[in-house]
CSV table of C-alpha atoms in Angstrom, one decimal:
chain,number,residue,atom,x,y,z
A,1,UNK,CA,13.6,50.8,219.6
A,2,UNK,CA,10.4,51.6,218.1
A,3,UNK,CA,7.3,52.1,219.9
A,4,UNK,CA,3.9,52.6,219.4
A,5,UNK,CA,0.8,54.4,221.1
A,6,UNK,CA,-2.6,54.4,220.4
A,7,UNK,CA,-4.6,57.3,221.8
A,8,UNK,CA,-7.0,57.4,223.3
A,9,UNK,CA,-7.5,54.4,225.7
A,10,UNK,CA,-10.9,54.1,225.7
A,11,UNK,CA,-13.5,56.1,223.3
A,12,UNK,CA,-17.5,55.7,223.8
A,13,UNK,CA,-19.9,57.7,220.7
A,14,UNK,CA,-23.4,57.4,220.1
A,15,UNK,CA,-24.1,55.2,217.2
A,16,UNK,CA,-24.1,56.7,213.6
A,17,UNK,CA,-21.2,59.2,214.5
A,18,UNK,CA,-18.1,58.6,212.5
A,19,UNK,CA,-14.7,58.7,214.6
A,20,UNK,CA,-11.0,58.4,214.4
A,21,UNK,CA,-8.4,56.3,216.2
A,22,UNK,CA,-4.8,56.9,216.4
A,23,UNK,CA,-1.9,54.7,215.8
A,24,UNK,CA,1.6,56.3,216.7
A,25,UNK,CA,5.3,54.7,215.9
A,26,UNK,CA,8.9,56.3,216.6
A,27,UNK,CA,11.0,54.8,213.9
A,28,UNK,CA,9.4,55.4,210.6
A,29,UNK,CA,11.2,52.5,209.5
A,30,UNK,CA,8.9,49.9,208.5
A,31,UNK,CA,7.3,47.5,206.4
A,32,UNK,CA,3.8,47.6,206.8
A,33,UNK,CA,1.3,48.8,209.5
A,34,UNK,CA,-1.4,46.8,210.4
A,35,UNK,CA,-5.0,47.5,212.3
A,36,UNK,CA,-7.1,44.7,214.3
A,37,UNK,CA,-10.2,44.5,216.1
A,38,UNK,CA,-10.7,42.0,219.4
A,39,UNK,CA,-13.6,41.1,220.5
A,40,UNK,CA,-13.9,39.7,224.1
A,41,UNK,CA,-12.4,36.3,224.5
A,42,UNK,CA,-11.8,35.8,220.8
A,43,UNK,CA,-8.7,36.3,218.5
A,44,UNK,CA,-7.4,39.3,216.8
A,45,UNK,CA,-9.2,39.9,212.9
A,46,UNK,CA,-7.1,41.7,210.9
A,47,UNK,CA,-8.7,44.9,208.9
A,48,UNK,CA,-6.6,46.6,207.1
A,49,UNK,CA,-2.6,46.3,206.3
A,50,UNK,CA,-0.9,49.2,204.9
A,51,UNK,CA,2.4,48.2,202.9
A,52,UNK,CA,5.4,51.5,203.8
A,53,UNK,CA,4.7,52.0,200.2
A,54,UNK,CA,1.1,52.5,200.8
A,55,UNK,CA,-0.7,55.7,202.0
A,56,UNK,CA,-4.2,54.4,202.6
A,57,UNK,CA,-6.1,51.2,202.8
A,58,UNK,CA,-10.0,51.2,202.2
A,59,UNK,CA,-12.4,48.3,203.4
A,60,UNK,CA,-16.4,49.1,203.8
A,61,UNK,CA,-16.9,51.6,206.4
A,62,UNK,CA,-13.1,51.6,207.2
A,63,UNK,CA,-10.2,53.5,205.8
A,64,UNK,CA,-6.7,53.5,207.3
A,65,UNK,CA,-4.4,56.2,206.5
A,66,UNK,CA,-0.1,55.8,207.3
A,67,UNK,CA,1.9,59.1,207.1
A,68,UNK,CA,5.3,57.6,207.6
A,69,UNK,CA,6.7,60.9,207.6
A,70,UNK,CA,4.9,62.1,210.8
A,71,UNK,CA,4.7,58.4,212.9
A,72,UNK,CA,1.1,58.5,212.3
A,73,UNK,CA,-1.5,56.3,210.9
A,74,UNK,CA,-5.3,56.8,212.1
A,75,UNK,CA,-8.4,54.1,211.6
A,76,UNK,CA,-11.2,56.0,210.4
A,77,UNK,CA,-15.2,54.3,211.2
A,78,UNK,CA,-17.7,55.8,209.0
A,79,UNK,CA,-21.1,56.0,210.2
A,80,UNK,CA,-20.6,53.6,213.4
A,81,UNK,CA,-22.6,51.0,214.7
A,82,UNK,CA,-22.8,48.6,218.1
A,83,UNK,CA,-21.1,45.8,216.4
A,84,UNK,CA,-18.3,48.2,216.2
A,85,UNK,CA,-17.7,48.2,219.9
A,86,UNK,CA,-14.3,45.9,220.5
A,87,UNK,CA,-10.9,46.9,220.8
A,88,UNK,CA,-8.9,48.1,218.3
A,89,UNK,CA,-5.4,47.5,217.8
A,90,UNK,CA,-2.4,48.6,215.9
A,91,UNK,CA,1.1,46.7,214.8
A,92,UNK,CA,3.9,47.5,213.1
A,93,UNK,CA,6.6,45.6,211.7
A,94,UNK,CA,9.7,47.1,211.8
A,95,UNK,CA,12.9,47.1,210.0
A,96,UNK,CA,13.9,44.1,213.2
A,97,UNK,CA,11.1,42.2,211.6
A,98,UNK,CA,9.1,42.4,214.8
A,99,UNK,CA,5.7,43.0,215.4
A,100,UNK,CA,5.5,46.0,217.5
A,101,UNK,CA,1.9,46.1,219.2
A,102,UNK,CA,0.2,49.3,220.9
A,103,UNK,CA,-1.5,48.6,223.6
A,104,UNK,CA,-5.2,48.8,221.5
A,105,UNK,CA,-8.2,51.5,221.8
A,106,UNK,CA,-11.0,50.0,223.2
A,107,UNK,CA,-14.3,51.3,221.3
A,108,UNK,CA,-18.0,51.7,222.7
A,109,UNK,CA,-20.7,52.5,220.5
A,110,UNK,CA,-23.5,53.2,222.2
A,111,UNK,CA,-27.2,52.5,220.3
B,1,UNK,CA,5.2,43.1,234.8
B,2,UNK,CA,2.9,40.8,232.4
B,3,UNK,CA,4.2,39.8,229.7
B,4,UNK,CA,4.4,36.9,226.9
B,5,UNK,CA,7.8,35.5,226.4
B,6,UNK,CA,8.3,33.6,223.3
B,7,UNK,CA,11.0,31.8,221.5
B,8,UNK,CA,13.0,31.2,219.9
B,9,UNK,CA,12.7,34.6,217.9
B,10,UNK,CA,14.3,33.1,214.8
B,11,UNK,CA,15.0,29.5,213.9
B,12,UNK,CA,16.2,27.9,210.8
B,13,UNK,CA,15.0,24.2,210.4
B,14,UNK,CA,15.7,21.5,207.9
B,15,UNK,CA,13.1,20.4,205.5
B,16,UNK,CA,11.1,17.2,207.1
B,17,UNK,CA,11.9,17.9,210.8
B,18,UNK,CA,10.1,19.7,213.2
B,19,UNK,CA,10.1,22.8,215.2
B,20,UNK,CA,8.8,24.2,218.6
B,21,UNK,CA,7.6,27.6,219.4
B,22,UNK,CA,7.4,28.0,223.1
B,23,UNK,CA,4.9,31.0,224.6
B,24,UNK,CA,5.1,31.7,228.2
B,25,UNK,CA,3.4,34.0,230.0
B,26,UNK,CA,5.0,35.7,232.8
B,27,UNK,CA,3.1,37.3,236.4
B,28,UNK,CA,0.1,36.2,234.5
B,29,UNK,CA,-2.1,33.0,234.0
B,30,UNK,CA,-2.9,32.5,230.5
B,31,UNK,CA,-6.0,30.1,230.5
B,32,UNK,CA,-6.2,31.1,226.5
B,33,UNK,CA,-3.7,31.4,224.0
B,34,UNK,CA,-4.0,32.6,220.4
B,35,UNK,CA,-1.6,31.6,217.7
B,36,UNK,CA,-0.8,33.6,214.2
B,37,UNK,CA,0.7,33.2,211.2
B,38,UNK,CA,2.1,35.8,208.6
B,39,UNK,CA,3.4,35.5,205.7
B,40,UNK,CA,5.3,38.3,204.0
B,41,UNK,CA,3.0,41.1,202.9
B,42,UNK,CA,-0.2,39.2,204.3
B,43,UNK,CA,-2.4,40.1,207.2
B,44,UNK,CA,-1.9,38.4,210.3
B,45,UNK,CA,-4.1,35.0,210.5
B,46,UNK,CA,-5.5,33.1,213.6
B,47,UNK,CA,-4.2,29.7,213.4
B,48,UNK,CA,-6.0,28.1,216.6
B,49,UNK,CA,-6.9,28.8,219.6
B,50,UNK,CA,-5.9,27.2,222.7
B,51,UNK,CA,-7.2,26.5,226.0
B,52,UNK,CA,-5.6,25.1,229.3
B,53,UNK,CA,-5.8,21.7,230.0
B,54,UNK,CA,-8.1,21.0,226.5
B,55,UNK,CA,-7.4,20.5,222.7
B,56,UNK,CA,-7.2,23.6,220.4
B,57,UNK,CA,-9.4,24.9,218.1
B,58,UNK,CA,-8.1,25.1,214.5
B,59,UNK,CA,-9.4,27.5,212.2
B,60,UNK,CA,-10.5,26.1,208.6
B,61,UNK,CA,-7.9,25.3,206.8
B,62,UNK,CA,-5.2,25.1,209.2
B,63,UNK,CA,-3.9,21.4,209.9
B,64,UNK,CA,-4.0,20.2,213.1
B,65,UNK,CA,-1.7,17.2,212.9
B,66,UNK,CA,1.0,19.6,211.6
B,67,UNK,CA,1.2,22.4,214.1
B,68,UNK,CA,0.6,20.7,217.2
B,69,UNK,CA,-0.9,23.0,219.9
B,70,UNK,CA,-0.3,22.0,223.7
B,71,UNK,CA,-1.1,24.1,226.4
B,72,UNK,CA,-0.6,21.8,229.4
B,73,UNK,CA,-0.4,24.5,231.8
B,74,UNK,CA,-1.6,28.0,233.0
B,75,UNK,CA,1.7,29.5,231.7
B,76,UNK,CA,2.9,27.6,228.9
B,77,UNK,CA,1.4,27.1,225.3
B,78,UNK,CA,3.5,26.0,222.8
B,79,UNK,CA,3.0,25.5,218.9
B,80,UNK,CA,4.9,22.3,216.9
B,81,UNK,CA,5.5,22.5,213.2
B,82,UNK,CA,6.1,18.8,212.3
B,83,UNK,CA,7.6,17.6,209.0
B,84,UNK,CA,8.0,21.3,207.9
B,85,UNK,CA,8.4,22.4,204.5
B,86,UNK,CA,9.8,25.8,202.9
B,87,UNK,CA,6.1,26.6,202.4
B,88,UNK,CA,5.5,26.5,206.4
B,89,UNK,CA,8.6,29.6,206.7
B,90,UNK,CA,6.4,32.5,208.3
B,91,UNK,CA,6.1,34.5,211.0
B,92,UNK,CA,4.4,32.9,214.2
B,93,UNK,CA,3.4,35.0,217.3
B,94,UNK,CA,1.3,34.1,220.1
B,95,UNK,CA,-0.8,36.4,222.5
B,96,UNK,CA,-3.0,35.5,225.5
B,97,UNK,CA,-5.2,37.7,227.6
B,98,UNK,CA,-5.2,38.1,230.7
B,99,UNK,CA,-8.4,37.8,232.6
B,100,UNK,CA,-8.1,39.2,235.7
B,101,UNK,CA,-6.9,42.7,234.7
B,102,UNK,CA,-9.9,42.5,232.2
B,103,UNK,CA,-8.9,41.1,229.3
B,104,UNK,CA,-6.0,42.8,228.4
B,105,UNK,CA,-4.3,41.5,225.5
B,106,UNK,CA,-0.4,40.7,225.6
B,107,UNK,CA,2.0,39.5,222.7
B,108,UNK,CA,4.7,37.5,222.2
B,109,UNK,CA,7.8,39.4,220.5
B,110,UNK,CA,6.9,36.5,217.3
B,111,UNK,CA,9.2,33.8,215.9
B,112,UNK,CA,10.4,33.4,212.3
B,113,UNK,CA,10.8,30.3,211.2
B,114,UNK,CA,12.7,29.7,207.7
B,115,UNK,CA,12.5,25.8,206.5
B,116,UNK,CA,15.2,25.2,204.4
């Protein structure tokens, strides 16, 4: 049954540091990997989707890497910024055609 | 635990009829539920958003007299495609947060629905 884990929970940075997040899955079998932000109270905005066939995904400030290999894909901010702050999360749809969910990294920049 | 429960997880319909996706939330009250769509190799896109006890708010573009949003109760939201067509087949999935353990986000397990 695949799984995923984001690590960490929570991360807080000053503003203008560039960080990572982490996106973890057990069964390497799958179609695409997906990364979201939430703000509070509103719906999920996709950012990047990663086809299996893909290695990396590349939108403004954000690039999204998927290593299928080692379970891994990791959201990268460039130069961050307090609009940032939300919750971040990962899906993946496995070979079940489910939408496995982790359970999200929630992101404080502070100015 | 909480947790959104939502079927059914695959359903086949016939062109022209309509379809029900049902979203509960379990050991939870969901006063707001989100609904998705995603179509093979696309991103996953907020349809509407739902509230207890008021209408839903579609996003642009998104019919409201063809998916049918009720959420009549803390613990039940549930999403009608009426007079569906092949184009409609996608994936639906639902998620709600709960507020009183701050707004952490929980997802239905998603329905396919195939029009035929």
């Amino acid at each position: 049954k695949q799984e995923v884990t984001q690590i960490p929970a929570a991360l807080s940075v000053p503003e203008g540091e560039n960080l990572v997040l982490n996106c973890s899955f057990t069964d390497s079998a799958i179609y695409n990997l997906q990364w979201f932000r939430q703000d509070p109270g509103k719906g999920l905005t996709s950012l990047l989707l990663i086809q299996s066939s893909q290695r990396e995904q590349t939108s403004g400030r954000l690039n999204a890497s998927l290593d299928k290999s080692s379970g891994r894909s990791t959201l990268y901010i460039a130069a961050s910024q307090p609009g940032d702050s939300a919750t971040y999360l990962c899906a993946a749809f496995d070979s079940n055609y489910q939408l496995i969910w982790g359970a999200g990294t929630k992101l404080i920049i502070k100015p | 635990g909480a947790v959104v429960s939502q079927h059914p997880s695959r359903v086949i319909c016939k062109s022209g009829t309509s379809v029900k996706i049902e979203c509960r939330s379990l050991d939870f009250q969901a006063t707001t539920m989100f609904w998705y769509r995603q179509f093979p190799k696309q991103s996953l896109m907020l349809m509407a958003t739902s509230n207890e006890g008021s209408k839903a708010t579609y996003e642009q573009g998104v019919e409201k007299d063809k998916f049918l949003i009720n959420h009549a109760s803390l613990t039940l939201s549930t999403l009608t495609v009426t007079s569906a067509h092949p184009e409609d087949s996608s994936f639906y999935i639902c998620s709600a947060p709960d507020r009183v353990s701050g707004n952490t986000i929980y997802f239905g397990e998603g329905s396919w629905l195939t029009v035929v």
